[in-house]
C-alpha atoms as one frame of an Amber mdcrd trajectory, in Angstrom:
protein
 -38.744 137.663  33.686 -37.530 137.508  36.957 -33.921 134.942  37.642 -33.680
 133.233  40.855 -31.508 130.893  42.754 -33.341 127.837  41.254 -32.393 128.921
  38.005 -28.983 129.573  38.525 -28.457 126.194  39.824 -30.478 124.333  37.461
 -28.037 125.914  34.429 -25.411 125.299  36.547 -26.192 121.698  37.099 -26.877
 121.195  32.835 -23.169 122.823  32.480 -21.920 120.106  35.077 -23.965 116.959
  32.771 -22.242 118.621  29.232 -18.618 120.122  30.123 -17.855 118.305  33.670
 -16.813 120.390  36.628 -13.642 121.454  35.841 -15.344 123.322  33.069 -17.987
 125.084  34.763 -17.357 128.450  35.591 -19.546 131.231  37.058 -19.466 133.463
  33.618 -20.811 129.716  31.815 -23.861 129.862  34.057 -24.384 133.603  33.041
 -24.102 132.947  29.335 -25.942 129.918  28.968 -28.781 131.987  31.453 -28.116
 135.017  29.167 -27.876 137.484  31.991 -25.065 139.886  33.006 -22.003 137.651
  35.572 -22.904 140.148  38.427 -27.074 138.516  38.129 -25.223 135.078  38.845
 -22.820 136.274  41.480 -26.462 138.097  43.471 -27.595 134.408  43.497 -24.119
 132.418  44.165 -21.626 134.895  45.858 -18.497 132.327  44.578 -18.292 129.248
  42.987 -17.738 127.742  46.234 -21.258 129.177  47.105 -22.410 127.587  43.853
 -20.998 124.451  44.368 -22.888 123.806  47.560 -25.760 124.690  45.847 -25.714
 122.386  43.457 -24.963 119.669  46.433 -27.649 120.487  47.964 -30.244 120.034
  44.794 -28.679 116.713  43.758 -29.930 114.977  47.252 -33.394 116.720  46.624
 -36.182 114.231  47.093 -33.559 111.576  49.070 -35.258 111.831  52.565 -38.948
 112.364  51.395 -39.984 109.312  49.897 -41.501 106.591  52.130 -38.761 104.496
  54.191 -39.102 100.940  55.327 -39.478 100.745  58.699 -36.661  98.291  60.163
 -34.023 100.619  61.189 -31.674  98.745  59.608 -33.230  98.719  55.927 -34.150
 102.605  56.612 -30.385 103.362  56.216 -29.755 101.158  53.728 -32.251 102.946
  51.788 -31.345 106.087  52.605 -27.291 104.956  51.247 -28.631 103.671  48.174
 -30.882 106.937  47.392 -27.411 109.074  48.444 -25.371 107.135  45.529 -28.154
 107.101  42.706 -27.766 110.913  43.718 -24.756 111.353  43.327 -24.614 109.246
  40.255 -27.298 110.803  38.404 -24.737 114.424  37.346 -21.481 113.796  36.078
 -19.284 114.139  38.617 -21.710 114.200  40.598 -19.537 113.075  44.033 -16.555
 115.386  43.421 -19.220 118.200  43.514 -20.403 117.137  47.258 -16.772 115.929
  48.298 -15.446 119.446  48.311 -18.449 120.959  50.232 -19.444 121.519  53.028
 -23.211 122.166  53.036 -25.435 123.273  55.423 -28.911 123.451  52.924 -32.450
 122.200  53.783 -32.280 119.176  51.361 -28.200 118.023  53.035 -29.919 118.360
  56.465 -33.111 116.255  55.994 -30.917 114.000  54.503 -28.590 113.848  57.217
 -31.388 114.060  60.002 -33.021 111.077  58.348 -29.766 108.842  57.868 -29.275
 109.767  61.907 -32.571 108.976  63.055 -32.518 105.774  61.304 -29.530 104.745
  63.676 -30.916 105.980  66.929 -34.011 103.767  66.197 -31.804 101.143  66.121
 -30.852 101.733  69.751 -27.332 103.140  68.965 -26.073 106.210  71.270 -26.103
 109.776  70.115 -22.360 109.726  69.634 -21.961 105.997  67.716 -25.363 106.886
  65.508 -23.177 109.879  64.630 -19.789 108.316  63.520 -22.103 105.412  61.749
 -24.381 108.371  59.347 -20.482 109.756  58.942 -18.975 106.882  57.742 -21.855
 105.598  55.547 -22.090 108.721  53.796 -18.099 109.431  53.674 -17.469 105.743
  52.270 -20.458 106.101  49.757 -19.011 109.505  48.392 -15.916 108.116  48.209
 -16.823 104.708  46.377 -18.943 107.188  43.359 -15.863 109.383  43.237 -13.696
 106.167  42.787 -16.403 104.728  40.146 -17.154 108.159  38.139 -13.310 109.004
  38.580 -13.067 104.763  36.589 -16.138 106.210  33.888 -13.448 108.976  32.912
 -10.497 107.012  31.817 -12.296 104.029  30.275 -13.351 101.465  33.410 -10.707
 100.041  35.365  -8.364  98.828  32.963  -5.374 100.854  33.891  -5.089  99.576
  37.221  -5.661  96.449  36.541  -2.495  96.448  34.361   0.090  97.976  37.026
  -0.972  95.697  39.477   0.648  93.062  38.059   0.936  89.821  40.282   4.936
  89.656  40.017   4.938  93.215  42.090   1.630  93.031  43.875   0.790  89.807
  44.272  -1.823  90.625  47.062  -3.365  93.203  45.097  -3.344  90.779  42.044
  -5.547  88.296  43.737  -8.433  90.357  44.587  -8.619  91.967  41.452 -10.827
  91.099  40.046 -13.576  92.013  42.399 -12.174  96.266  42.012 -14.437  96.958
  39.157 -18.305  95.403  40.392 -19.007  98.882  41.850 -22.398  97.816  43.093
 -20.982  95.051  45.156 -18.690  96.882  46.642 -20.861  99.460  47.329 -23.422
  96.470  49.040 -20.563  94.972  50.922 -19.271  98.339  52.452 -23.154  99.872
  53.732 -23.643  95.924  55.271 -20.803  96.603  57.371 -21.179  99.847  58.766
 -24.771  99.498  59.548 -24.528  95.950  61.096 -21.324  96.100  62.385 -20.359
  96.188  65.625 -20.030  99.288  68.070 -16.003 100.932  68.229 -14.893 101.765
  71.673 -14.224 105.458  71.938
């Protein structure tokens, strides 16, 4: 039976949900496949290679299923389908944080996020910077929250930030560990906020 790229990343992707990433290696992929290390490397030339594979297949399916129409609600949409992505594989962001992808499923992802903002009248340039910043403040929210799921929630920080030495920090708490509002709060403000000056 013939291996193929799908394959390799699909192991690769169950080694990711059991061990984590700093656990997956190329020669895991090969034994849990049972082929030969060189069979894997023919499909992913590096890790690196592998990792942006594996970015690419978690966004699968994120630009194809039917958007609203307001512009507005498109890229919230499209924000909210980009986190459940990245939330679905364990961890799932610090996979796509150190990529840098240029894969059919990353690009109709992208192309969707930007054409939502041009249809809301923004310029080539601002629709730009607003798809960047929604998509490098949601990846960096889910690393935050996954990076929380691995030491037990937020409980750690929430004990050094006492309110004798950071009082400022102290009084807003409380609202560090609803991920989801956060998460609400940040997407309302890029896509509705106003335009920068360059």
């Amino acid at each position: 039976m013939g291996l193929d790229r799908t394959a390799v990343v699909t192991a690769a992707l169950e080694l990711l949900d059991e061990a984590g990433l700093d656990k997956l290696t190329m020669r895991k992929v090969a034994e849990r496949l049972g082929v030969q290390l060189n069979t894997v490397y023919w499909h992913a030339s590096s890790k690196p290679r592998l990792l942006e594979l594996m970015a690419d297949a978690m966004l699968e399916g994120c630009a194809d299923a039917p958007l609203p129409e307001p512009w507005d609600e498109r890229a919230r949409t499209l924000a909210r389908r980009y986190r459940a992505a990245l939330l679905s594989r364990r961890d799932g962001a610090r996979v796509v944080a150190g990529t840098y992808v240029a894969e059919e499923h990353t690009l109709r992802f992208a192309d969707a996020m930007t054409g939502a903002f041009l249809s809301g009248g923004h310029g080539a340039a601002e629709a730009g910077w607003r798809t960047w910043s929604l998509v490098y403040f949601t990846l960096g929210l889910t690393q935050e929250e996954q990076a929380a799921q691995g030491i037990g929630g937020m409980e750690p920080l929430l004990r050094a930030a006492t309110a004798e030495r950071f009082p400022s920090l102290a009084a807003v708490m409380e609202h560090f560990g609803d991920f989801e509002h956060r998460f609400r709060h940040g997407v309302g403000l890029i896509v509705r906020g106003r335009e920068a000056s360059a």
